[in-house]
Short mmCIF file of C-alpha atoms in Angstrom, two decimals:
data_model
loop_
_atom_site.label_atom_id
_atom_site.label_comp_id
_atom_site.label_asym_id
_atom_site.label_seq_id
_atom_site.Cartn_x
_atom_site.Cartn_y
_atom_site.Cartn_z
CA UNK A 1 95.98 78.25 78.91
CA UNK A 2 97.94 76.05 81.44
CA UNK A 3 97.52 76.62 85.04
CA UNK A 4 100.63 77.24 86.80
CA UNK A 5 99.51 78.38 90.35
CA UNK A 6 96.58 77.61 92.04
CA UNK A 7 95.09 79.03 95.37
CA UNK A 8 92.28 76.66 97.09
CA UNK A 9 90.19 78.31 99.77
CA UNK A 10 93.34 79.87 101.25
CA UNK A 11 93.15 81.92 104.39
CA UNK A 12 95.89 83.52 106.50
CA UNK A 13 95.14 84.83 110.16
CA UNK A 14 97.74 86.85 111.94
CA UNK A 15 97.16 87.56 115.33
CA UNK A 16 94.11 90.16 115.49
CA UNK A 17 93.86 90.33 111.68
CA UNK A 18 92.48 88.00 109.14
CA UNK A 19 94.89 88.92 106.53
CA UNK A 20 93.52 86.48 103.57
CA UNK A 21 89.59 85.22 103.53
CA UNK A 22 88.87 81.93 101.60
CA UNK A 23 90.79 82.86 98.52
CA UNK A 24 90.66 80.75 95.36
CA UNK A 25 92.29 81.61 92.25
CA UNK A 26 94.01 80.08 89.14
CA UNK A 27 97.18 81.91 87.40
CA UNK A 28 98.22 80.93 84.07
CA UNK A 29 101.43 80.28 82.16
CA UNK A 30 102.62 83.07 80.09
CA UNK A 31 100.23 85.86 81.40
CA UNK A 32 100.97 89.07 83.19
CA UNK A 33 98.52 89.26 86.15
CA UNK A 34 97.73 92.21 88.19
CA UNK A 35 96.98 91.94 91.57
CA UNK A 36 95.20 95.32 93.17
CA UNK A 37 93.60 96.47 96.10
CA UNK A 38 93.48 99.00 98.88
CA UNK A 39 96.30 99.11 101.57
CA UNK A 40 96.04 96.18 103.76
CA UNK A 41 93.89 94.33 101.61
CA UNK A 42 95.90 91.26 101.92
CA UNK A 43 97.80 91.44 98.42
CA UNK A 44 101.35 90.96 99.70
CA UNK A 45 100.42 88.44 102.10
CA UNK A 46 98.81 86.30 99.62
CA UNK A 47 102.06 86.51 97.33
CA UNK A 48 104.17 85.89 100.59
CA UNK A 49 102.16 82.60 100.86
CA UNK A 50 102.98 81.67 97.45
CA UNK A 51 106.65 82.52 98.02
CA UNK A 52 106.93 80.63 101.18
CA UNK A 53 107.68 83.21 103.62
CA UNK A 54 104.33 82.47 105.58
CA UNK A 55 102.44 79.05 105.85
CA UNK A 56 98.71 79.37 105.20
CA UNK A 57 96.39 78.86 108.25
CA UNK A 58 93.73 77.17 105.92
CA UNK A 59 93.60 75.88 102.24
CA UNK A 60 96.12 74.88 99.77
CA UNK A 61 98.47 76.44 97.13
CA UNK A 62 99.75 74.28 93.93
CA UNK A 63 102.37 75.35 91.72
CA UNK A 64 102.81 73.65 88.39
CA UNK A 65 100.12 70.96 89.86
CA UNK A 66 101.93 70.34 92.90
CA UNK A 67 101.13 70.97 96.51
CA UNK A 68 103.39 73.11 98.30
CA UNK A 69 102.26 71.62 101.72
CA UNK A 70 103.04 70.61 104.60
CA UNK A 71 106.34 72.82 104.88
CA UNK A 72 106.79 75.76 102.34
CA UNK A 73 109.72 78.26 102.15
CA UNK A 74 111.00 80.63 99.78
CA UNK A 75 113.84 77.98 99.18
CA UNK A 76 111.26 75.49 98.19
CA UNK A 77 109.43 78.24 96.07
CA UNK A 78 112.34 78.82 94.36
CA UNK A 79 112.92 75.23 93.61
CA UNK A 80 109.57 74.86 92.18
CA UNK A 81 110.06 77.75 90.11
CA UNK A 82 108.66 80.73 91.92
CA UNK A 83 110.85 84.06 92.76
CA UNK A 84 109.89 87.24 94.10
CA UNK A 85 111.18 90.89 93.98
CA UNK A 86 109.98 92.72 97.11
CA UNK A 87 109.23 96.42 97.11
CA UNK A 88 112.12 97.17 99.32
CA UNK A 89 114.98 95.74 97.65
CA UNK A 90 117.20 93.13 99.87
CA UNK A 91 120.55 94.08 98.27
CA UNK A 92 123.96 94.56 99.73
CA UNK A 93 125.06 98.35 98.84
CA UNK A 94 129.07 97.40 99.29
CA UNK A 95 128.86 94.52 97.10
CA UNK A 96 129.27 94.23 93.48
CA UNK A 97 126.30 93.53 90.98
CA UNK A 98 127.60 89.96 90.55
CA UNK A 99 128.09 89.41 94.11
CA UNK A 100 124.69 90.31 94.94
CA UNK A 101 123.00 88.15 92.24
CA UNK A 102 125.12 85.26 92.82
CA UNK A 103 125.06 85.52 96.60
CA UNK A 104 125.17 82.19 98.17
CA UNK A 105 125.84 80.39 94.97
CA UNK A 106 129.42 82.02 94.30
CA UNK A 107 131.49 80.14 91.73
CA UNK A 108 134.67 78.58 93.57
CA UNK A 109 137.97 78.48 92.25
CA UNK A 110 139.67 75.14 93.21
CA UNK A 111 136.62 74.61 95.29
CA UNK A 112 137.79 77.45 98.09
CA UNK A 113 138.29 80.79 96.82
CA UNK A 114 135.63 83.26 95.16
CA UNK A 115 136.07 83.42 91.23
CA UNK A 116 135.44 86.85 90.31
CA UNK A 117 136.09 86.27 86.84
CA UNK A 118 133.75 83.41 86.43
CA UNK A 119 130.70 85.28 88.56
CA UNK A 120 131.27 88.32 86.21
CA UNK A 121 130.77 86.18 83.07
CA UNK A 122 127.92 84.01 84.70
CA UNK A 123 126.21 87.62 85.18
CA UNK A 124 127.01 89.06 81.57
CA UNK A 125 125.45 85.69 80.24
CA UNK A 126 122.30 86.01 82.25
CA UNK A 127 122.01 89.61 81.43
CA UNK A 128 122.21 88.85 77.70
CA UNK A 129 119.61 86.04 78.08
CA UNK A 130 116.83 88.28 80.01
CA UNK A 131 117.66 91.41 78.05
CA UNK A 132 118.55 93.22 81.22
CA UNK A 133 121.63 95.04 81.04
CA UNK A 134 124.01 95.32 83.91
CA UNK A 135 127.74 95.95 84.70
CA UNK A 136 128.67 92.88 86.85
CA UNK A 137 131.65 94.88 88.46
CA UNK A 138 129.63 97.93 89.32
CA UNK A 139 128.93 98.51 93.31
CA UNK A 140 125.16 98.56 93.83
CA UNK A 141 125.31 101.83 95.86
CA UNK A 142 126.18 103.60 93.03
CA UNK A 143 123.51 102.54 91.13
CA UNK A 144 120.17 104.34 90.33
CA UNK A 145 117.21 102.90 91.75
CA UNK A 146 116.13 101.45 88.33
CA UNK A 147 119.45 99.53 88.01
CA UNK A 148 119.24 98.23 91.55
CA UNK A 149 115.64 96.95 90.49
CA UNK A 150 117.22 95.25 87.58
CA UNK A 151 119.98 93.51 89.95
CA UNK A 152 116.97 92.21 92.12
CA UNK A 153 115.31 90.89 88.96
CA UNK A 154 118.25 89.12 87.56
CA UNK A 155 118.67 87.66 91.24
CA UNK A 156 115.34 86.33 90.98
CA UNK A 157 115.60 85.07 87.50
CA UNK A 158 119.03 83.40 88.26
CA UNK A 159 117.13 80.26 89.50
CA UNK A 160 115.54 79.54 86.45
CA UNK A 161 111.98 81.04 87.67
CA UNK A 162 108.62 80.12 85.76
CA UNK A 163 106.76 82.47 87.83
CA UNK A 164 107.94 86.12 88.88
CA UNK A 165 106.26 88.08 91.38
CA UNK A 166 106.75 91.76 91.50
CA UNK A 167 105.65 93.78 94.51
CA UNK A 168 105.18 97.42 93.71
CA UNK A 169 107.70 97.56 90.96
CA UNK A 170 107.22 101.07 89.49
CA UNK A 171 106.83 102.78 92.71
CA UNK A 172 110.40 104.23 92.92
CA UNK A 173 111.03 104.17 89.22
CA UNK A 174 110.92 107.22 86.83
CA UNK A 175 108.48 107.23 83.76
CA UNK A 176 111.43 106.15 81.39
CA UNK A 177 112.45 103.17 83.72
CA UNK A 178 108.88 101.90 84.22
CA UNK A 179 108.83 101.87 80.42
CA UNK A 180 112.03 100.04 80.39
CA UNK A 181 110.68 97.44 82.89
CA UNK A 182 107.28 96.82 81.10
CA UNK A 183 109.67 96.13 77.81
CA UNK A 184 111.29 93.42 79.96
CA UNK A 185 108.57 91.95 81.43
CA UNK A 186 106.73 91.75 77.77
CA UNK A 187 110.00 89.89 76.51
CA UNK A 188 110.17 87.57 79.26
CA UNK A 189 106.57 86.70 78.95
CA UNK A 190 106.75 86.08 75.10
CA UNK A 191 110.03 84.87 74.73
CA UNK A 192 110.42 82.55 78.13
CA UNK A 193 106.67 81.91 78.35
CA UNK A 194 107.11 83.04 81.93
CA UNK A 195 104.48 84.35 84.18
CA UNK A 196 104.52 87.73 85.85
CA UNK A 197 102.58 88.67 88.97
CA UNK A 198 102.42 92.32 89.39
CA UNK A 199 101.08 93.62 92.91
CA UNK A 200 100.41 97.39 92.08
CA UNK A 201 98.51 100.44 93.01
CA UNK A 202 98.69 102.10 89.46
CA UNK A 203 95.76 101.61 87.44
CA UNK A 204 96.82 103.13 84.17
CA UNK A 205 100.06 100.46 84.49
CA UNK A 206 97.41 97.81 84.99
CA UNK A 207 95.44 98.58 81.86
CA UNK A 208 98.84 98.76 80.05
CA UNK A 209 100.57 95.85 81.03
CA UNK A 210 98.54 92.94 82.31
CA UNK A 211 96.34 90.17 80.85
CA UNK A 212 94.14 89.78 83.91
CA UNK A 213 93.42 91.78 87.13
CA UNK A 214 92.46 90.44 90.31
CA UNK A 215 91.08 92.78 92.85
CA UNK A 216 91.25 92.26 96.87
CA UNK A 217 89.37 94.20 99.38
CA UNK A 218 89.86 93.47 103.06
CA UNK A 219 91.35 90.25 102.55
CA UNK A 220 88.80 88.55 100.02
CA UNK A 221 89.36 88.26 96.33
CA UNK A 222 86.06 90.45 95.07
CA UNK A 223 86.65 89.67 91.38
CA UNK A 224 89.00 88.47 88.73
CA UNK A 225 88.77 90.33 85.24
CA UNK A 226 90.24 90.21 81.88
CA UNK A 227 91.86 93.91 81.61
CA UNK A 228 90.59 94.38 78.30
CA UNK A 229 87.07 93.80 79.52
CA UNK A 230 87.32 96.53 82.33
CA UNK A 231 88.30 100.02 82.95
CA UNK A 232 90.37 102.26 85.66
CA UNK A 233 86.82 103.48 86.96
CA UNK A 234 85.73 99.99 87.25
CA UNK A 235 88.74 98.56 89.13
CA UNK A 236 89.00 101.32 91.39
CA UNK A 237 85.21 100.96 92.44
CA UNK A 238 85.65 97.42 93.20
CA UNK A 239 88.75 98.38 95.38
CA UNK A 240 87.30 100.42 97.57
CA UNK A 241 83.70 99.59 97.37
CA UNK A 242 82.45 102.83 95.83
CA UNK A 243 83.02 105.43 92.93
CA UNK A 244 86.25 107.37 93.24
CA UNK A 245 86.51 110.69 91.27
CA UNK A 246 89.64 112.79 91.21
CA UNK A 247 88.29 116.02 90.70
CA UNK A 248 90.34 119.36 90.61
CA UNK A 249 90.01 120.01 94.44
CA UNK A 250 91.41 123.76 94.55
CA UNK A 251 89.63 126.56 95.04
CA UNK A 252 90.54 129.86 93.98
CA UNK A 253 91.85 132.03 97.23
CA UNK A 254 94.20 134.79 97.70
CA UNK A 255 97.68 133.60 98.92
CA UNK A 256 99.06 135.58 101.95
CA UNK A 257 102.51 136.40 103.19
CA UNK A 258 105.79 134.73 102.11
CA UNK A 259 106.54 131.80 104.54
CA UNK A 260 109.28 129.96 103.06
CA UNK A 261 111.88 131.68 100.63
CA UNK A 262 114.76 129.81 99.04
CA UNK A 263 117.67 132.17 97.63
CA UNK A 264 120.50 130.63 95.44
CA UNK A 265 120.56 127.51 97.22
CA UNK A 266 123.41 125.19 96.17
CA UNK A 267 124.29 121.41 97.59
CA UNK A 268 126.14 118.42 96.70
CA UNK A 269 124.72 114.95 96.49
CA UNK A 270 126.21 111.94 98.47
CA UNK A 271 129.09 111.51 95.98
CA UNK A 272 129.86 115.26 96.34
CA UNK A 273 129.01 116.23 92.96
CA UNK A 274 126.56 119.46 92.40
CA UNK A 275 123.27 118.69 93.13
CA UNK A 276 121.73 122.11 93.48
CA UNK A 277 122.83 124.81 91.47
CA UNK A 278 121.45 128.14 93.03
CA UNK A 279 117.91 127.33 93.22
CA UNK A 280 115.48 130.12 94.14
CA UNK A 281 111.70 129.77 95.02
CA UNK A 282 109.31 130.86 97.51
CA UNK A 283 105.97 129.61 98.92
CA UNK A 284 103.06 131.53 100.26
CA UNK A 285 100.48 131.17 103.03
CA UNK A 286 97.82 129.24 101.28
CA UNK A 287 99.89 128.18 98.43
CA UNK A 288 100.88 124.90 97.14
CA UNK A 289 104.20 125.05 94.98
CA UNK A 290 104.65 121.84 93.07
CA UNK A 291 108.03 120.88 92.23
CA UNK A 292 108.09 118.79 88.82
CA UNK A 293 111.36 117.05 87.74
CA UNK A 294 112.67 113.70 86.42
CA UNK A 295 113.77 112.07 89.69
CA UNK A 296 117.57 112.67 90.54
CA UNK A 297 117.53 116.25 89.47
CA UNK A 298 118.05 117.69 93.04
CA UNK A 299 114.50 117.23 94.60
CA UNK A 300 115.97 115.12 97.46
CA UNK A 301 118.68 117.53 98.08
CA UNK A 302 116.28 120.33 97.83
CA UNK A 303 113.85 118.93 100.60
CA UNK A 304 116.81 117.82 103.02
CA UNK A 305 118.73 121.32 102.49
CA UNK A 306 115.30 122.91 103.76
CA UNK A 307 115.10 120.26 106.77
CA UNK A 308 118.64 120.82 108.20
CA UNK A 309 119.43 117.13 107.02
CA UNK A 310 122.17 117.89 104.20
CA UNK A 311 124.80 120.62 104.39
CA UNK A 312 124.54 123.74 102.06
CA UNK A 313 127.41 124.87 99.88
CA UNK A 314 125.81 128.53 99.14
CA UNK A 315 122.62 130.45 99.42
CA UNK A 316 119.85 130.21 102.12
CA UNK A 317 116.73 129.20 103.74
CA UNK A 318 114.33 131.53 105.09
CA UNK A 319 111.47 130.72 107.38
CA UNK A 320 109.01 133.57 108.51
CA UNK A 321 111.97 136.01 107.75
CA UNK A 322 114.61 134.21 109.95
CA UNK A 323 117.37 132.58 108.21
CA UNK A 324 117.33 128.55 109.29
CA UNK A 325 120.18 127.58 107.06
CA UNK A 326 122.63 126.19 109.64
CA UNK A 327 120.00 125.32 112.08
CA UNK A 328 119.39 121.49 113.23
CA UNK A 329 116.36 119.37 111.95
CA UNK A 330 114.80 119.54 115.37
CA UNK A 331 115.24 123.25 115.72
CA UNK A 332 113.72 123.86 112.09
CA UNK A 333 110.68 121.58 113.07
CA UNK A 334 110.11 123.63 116.29
CA UNK A 335 110.35 126.88 114.13
CA UNK A 336 107.33 125.48 112.37
CA UNK A 337 108.12 123.26 109.43
CA UNK A 338 106.70 119.77 109.23
CA UNK A 339 108.10 117.18 106.63
CA UNK A 340 107.04 114.19 104.79
CA UNK A 341 110.23 112.39 103.58
CA UNK A 342 110.13 110.52 100.52
CA UNK A 343 111.60 107.48 101.89
CA UNK A 344 109.11 106.77 104.76
CA UNK A 345 111.06 103.68 106.12
CA UNK A 346 114.62 105.09 106.73
CA UNK A 347 113.50 108.77 107.70
CA UNK A 348 109.59 108.60 108.14
CA UNK A 349 109.34 106.21 111.08
CA UNK A 350 111.07 104.17 113.58
CA UNK A 351 110.09 100.66 112.38
CA UNK A 352 110.53 98.69 115.69
CA UNK A 353 108.58 101.27 117.80
CA UNK A 354 105.13 100.94 118.12
CA UNK A 355 102.25 102.89 115.77
CA UNK A 356 101.30 105.10 118.67
CA UNK A 357 105.00 105.91 119.63
CA UNK A 358 105.52 106.89 116.12
CA UNK A 359 102.36 109.00 115.88
CA UNK A 360 103.71 111.00 119.27
CA UNK A 361 106.99 111.47 117.96
CA UNK A 362 107.81 115.28 117.73
CA UNK A 363 105.05 115.83 120.59
CA UNK A 364 106.60 113.20 123.02
CA UNK A 365 108.37 115.77 124.90
CA UNK A 366 105.41 118.24 125.51
CA UNK A 367 103.40 118.52 128.86
CA UNK A 368 100.49 116.52 127.37
CA UNK A 369 102.55 113.61 126.87
CA UNK A 370 105.29 113.30 129.02
CA UNK A 371 106.34 113.84 132.80
CA UNK A 372 109.14 116.25 133.14
CA UNK A 373 110.11 115.74 129.44
CA UNK A 374 111.33 112.16 130.59
CA UNK A 375 108.44 109.58 131.03
CA UNK A 376 105.69 109.11 128.55
CA UNK A 377 102.29 109.33 129.47
CA UNK A 378 101.17 106.14 128.00
CA UNK A 379 97.46 106.46 128.46
CA UNK A 380 97.49 109.95 126.92
CA UNK A 381 99.89 108.70 123.92
CA UNK A 382 97.49 105.95 123.15
CA UNK A 383 94.18 107.97 123.54
CA UNK A 384 95.80 110.43 121.10
CA UNK A 385 96.77 107.55 118.55
CA UNK A 386 93.62 106.12 118.42
CA UNK A 387 92.04 109.32 117.62
CA UNK A 388 94.55 109.75 114.63
CA UNK A 389 94.11 105.93 113.67
CA UNK A 390 90.31 106.66 113.08
CA UNK A 391 90.98 109.96 111.54
CA UNK A 392 93.25 108.95 108.94
CA UNK A 393 91.90 105.33 108.46
CA UNK A 394 95.13 103.66 109.43
CA UNK A 395 94.41 99.73 109.40
CA UNK A 396 96.19 98.23 112.17
CA UNK A 397 95.28 95.51 114.62
CA UNK A 398 96.00 97.95 117.45
CA UNK A 399 98.01 101.02 118.08
CA UNK A 400 100.62 99.26 120.22
CA UNK A 401 101.51 97.12 117.14
CA UNK A 402 104.84 97.67 115.72
CA UNK A 403 105.01 100.01 112.37
CA UNK A 404 106.97 97.49 110.50
CA UNK A 405 103.58 95.13 110.85
CA UNK A 406 101.85 97.33 108.58
CA UNK A 407 101.70 97.61 104.79
CA UNK A 408 103.40 100.31 103.02
CA UNK A 409 100.45 102.29 102.47
CA UNK A 410 99.48 102.34 106.20
CA UNK A 411 103.05 103.31 107.23
CA UNK A 412 102.46 106.19 104.70
CA UNK A 413 99.24 107.18 106.69
CA UNK A 414 101.09 107.07 110.16
CA UNK A 415 103.47 109.59 108.67
CA UNK A 416 101.08 111.93 107.09
CA UNK A 417 98.82 111.66 110.33
CA UNK A 418 101.63 112.68 112.64
CA UNK A 419 102.86 115.63 110.55
CA UNK A 420 99.36 116.98 109.61
CA UNK A 421 98.63 117.07 113.39
CA UNK A 422 101.36 120.06 113.93
CA UNK A 423 99.93 123.56 113.62
CA UNK A 424 102.60 124.49 111.50
CA UNK A 425 102.93 127.42 109.08
CA UNK A 426 105.22 125.41 106.26
CA UNK A 427 104.71 121.68 105.15
CA UNK A 428 107.37 120.33 102.88
CA UNK A 429 106.00 116.99 101.50
CA UNK A 430 107.62 114.38 99.37
CA UNK A 431 105.83 111.82 97.39
CA UNK A 432 103.00 111.68 99.50
CA UNK A 433 101.05 108.98 97.80
CA UNK A 434 103.96 106.83 96.62
CA UNK A 435 102.66 103.08 96.79
CA UNK A 436 99.33 103.91 98.18
CA UNK A 437 96.23 102.63 96.87
CA UNK A 438 93.60 104.73 95.15
CA UNK A 439 91.04 105.33 97.86
CA UNK A 440 94.08 106.53 100.18
CA UNK A 441 95.28 108.74 97.34
CA UNK A 442 92.02 110.52 97.32
CA UNK A 443 92.07 110.95 101.12
CA UNK A 444 95.36 112.32 101.31
CA UNK A 445 95.05 114.80 98.55
CA UNK A 446 91.74 115.87 100.41
CA UNK A 447 93.97 116.30 103.63
CA UNK A 448 96.44 118.20 101.74
CA UNK A 449 94.06 120.86 100.32
CA UNK A 450 92.72 121.34 103.72
CA UNK A 451 95.80 122.31 104.97
CA UNK A 452 96.42 124.76 101.98
CA UNK A 453 93.17 126.25 102.75
CA UNK A 454 93.81 126.55 106.37
CA UNK A 455 96.71 128.68 105.30
CA UNK A 456 99.64 126.71 105.33
CA UNK A 457 102.34 126.95 102.85
CA UNK A 458 102.90 123.84 101.07
CA UNK A 459 106.19 122.78 98.97
CA UNK A 460 105.14 119.46 97.25
CA UNK A 461 107.72 117.26 95.75
CA UNK A 462 106.56 114.61 93.53
CA UNK A 463 107.27 112.34 90.58
CA UNK A 464 103.42 111.79 89.87
CA UNK A 465 102.50 114.73 87.42
CA UNK A 466 98.94 114.04 87.57
CA UNK A 467 99.05 114.72 91.33
CA UNK A 468 101.43 117.80 91.02
CA UNK A 469 98.75 119.39 88.40
CA UNK A 470 95.61 118.37 90.50
CA UNK A 471 96.80 120.15 93.85
CA UNK A 472 99.32 122.86 92.73
CA UNK A 473 98.61 126.46 92.58
CA UNK A 474 102.13 127.33 91.23
CA UNK A 475 104.35 124.65 89.23
CA UNK A 476 108.28 125.08 89.15
CA UNK A 477 110.53 122.86 86.86
CA UNK A 478 113.88 121.45 88.07
CA UNK A 479 116.55 120.25 85.95
CA UNK A 480 120.07 119.34 86.99
CA UNK A 481 119.93 121.20 89.98
CA UNK A 482 118.34 124.40 88.24
CA UNK A 483 114.88 125.69 87.88
CA UNK A 484 114.28 125.78 84.16
CA UNK A 485 110.35 127.14 84.54
CA UNK A 486 107.64 128.68 86.65
CA UNK A 487 104.08 128.36 85.97
CA UNK A 488 100.43 129.21 87.53
CA UNK A 489 98.11 126.64 87.69
CA UNK A 490 96.58 126.27 83.92
CA UNK A 491 99.48 127.96 82.37
CA UNK A 492 101.11 124.81 81.04
CA UNK A 493 99.96 121.26 79.83
CA UNK A 494 101.58 118.10 80.97
CA UNK A 495 103.41 117.54 77.33
CA UNK A 496 104.76 121.07 77.45
CA UNK A 497 105.86 120.83 81.06
CA UNK A 498 108.04 117.70 79.90
CA UNK A 499 110.47 119.96 77.67
CA UNK A 500 111.38 122.37 80.89
CA UNK A 501 111.83 119.09 83.18
CA UNK A 502 114.00 117.64 80.67
CA UNK A 503 115.99 120.50 80.15
CA UNK A 504 114.86 121.19 76.50
CA UNK A 505 113.35 124.34 77.28
CA UNK A 506 114.41 126.93 80.06
CA UNK A 507 112.12 130.08 80.81
CA UNK A 508 113.57 133.33 80.51
CA UNK A 509 114.91 134.42 83.67
CA UNK A 510 115.34 130.70 84.74
CA UNK A 511 118.35 129.63 86.88
CA UNK A 512 119.75 126.83 84.12
CA UNK A 513 123.12 127.40 82.86
#
């Protein structure tokens, strides 16, 4: 096989952190190479070096046999045939698909004016060439996450890339969108002889799509394996340095009184179309109720209505016997609800604030952490943050670092550490392990079960069926804003529940119309 990328003894030192430590690696033309490791292992940093976002402290990187040094940038990387699609999309929501894909390279009419017709035709041809169907005139903010990702990929392929880097490409995709993405990857690798490098935490997908897998741990490349010669268990053990066993963590126990009751809840989505159509459910103390559904069927709106972040058009939300339907998010939290949102960056943290400040949010006005509710007691905050850093294994150079310096999985640990530190009777948890590594998933699941065993009522919303089946005492299915089924743990299989998630079956008494 022809070598297309070579890392030779590459190291990357950030202040207080050795992100990459003496890495040597060859990647070949026409292969799918998976890069795995725990959060903070250095995967994204290594690919950012290849893409030119950082310069290596030591070592050399060669692309198609040519060195990238001394000055490497994304512009140079793209000229050398390397493009990257980041985990968090870099699109302009108010622009059309064509305007986003051709941004900075717009066709001009008479050399002066944007040629919309030519731009749309260019994007249609690009779409046909790579088998990625998009409508050039659609506005990006109106597209599903899966279609937005297509736009990002086409934007990367527009330059004629030979190497395509995908950072956590399936983290926000539905199962169907993931299959569509993998079909595209297989097509461009086979028909265009391209190389795809995929950073991921999802080991079943590694086994499904990759030819080889590189395993990183704490900045070092531990091993490079042919995928067909290894297993999920073997990869996970290399990632964390020990065996990872996902047993059923639930223990039988009696649930207590109703803590959270939702009655006939109705709400619209951002486009003012019905998203919830009379949802009713309850969560008892010491119980985990898992919400199953293909994303986009009302899960986001359900959590936002509970937390006072979205207005209701009907129904009610009852917490400990009191109606909280019209209260503010701050008041709802004060009354006893902790919340882990699905989008940790936009609603889970303040990215520009420090780790310690984010960990103290919600307690920053208390006597322990502030003077007269105005001035933070910095020493107390730091001491508290260091305690949570150790308890929740947040990998960072120091708690005074900005949250935006952390990997995605460690940002999630910050959110979970903060919310689990509140002694609240109710927890609303959305996508708790999205984009986190296998060791962190095990850790987070154990913490969720601990909270449940302490008597907390937990509403768990996740796109990961394995996670829901592993943790939930009760499962409810949500389709098109309606509850289509309710099941106790062990009453239904993953295969059967899919029919209820797609609306093909509705349990007697379900709210689907």
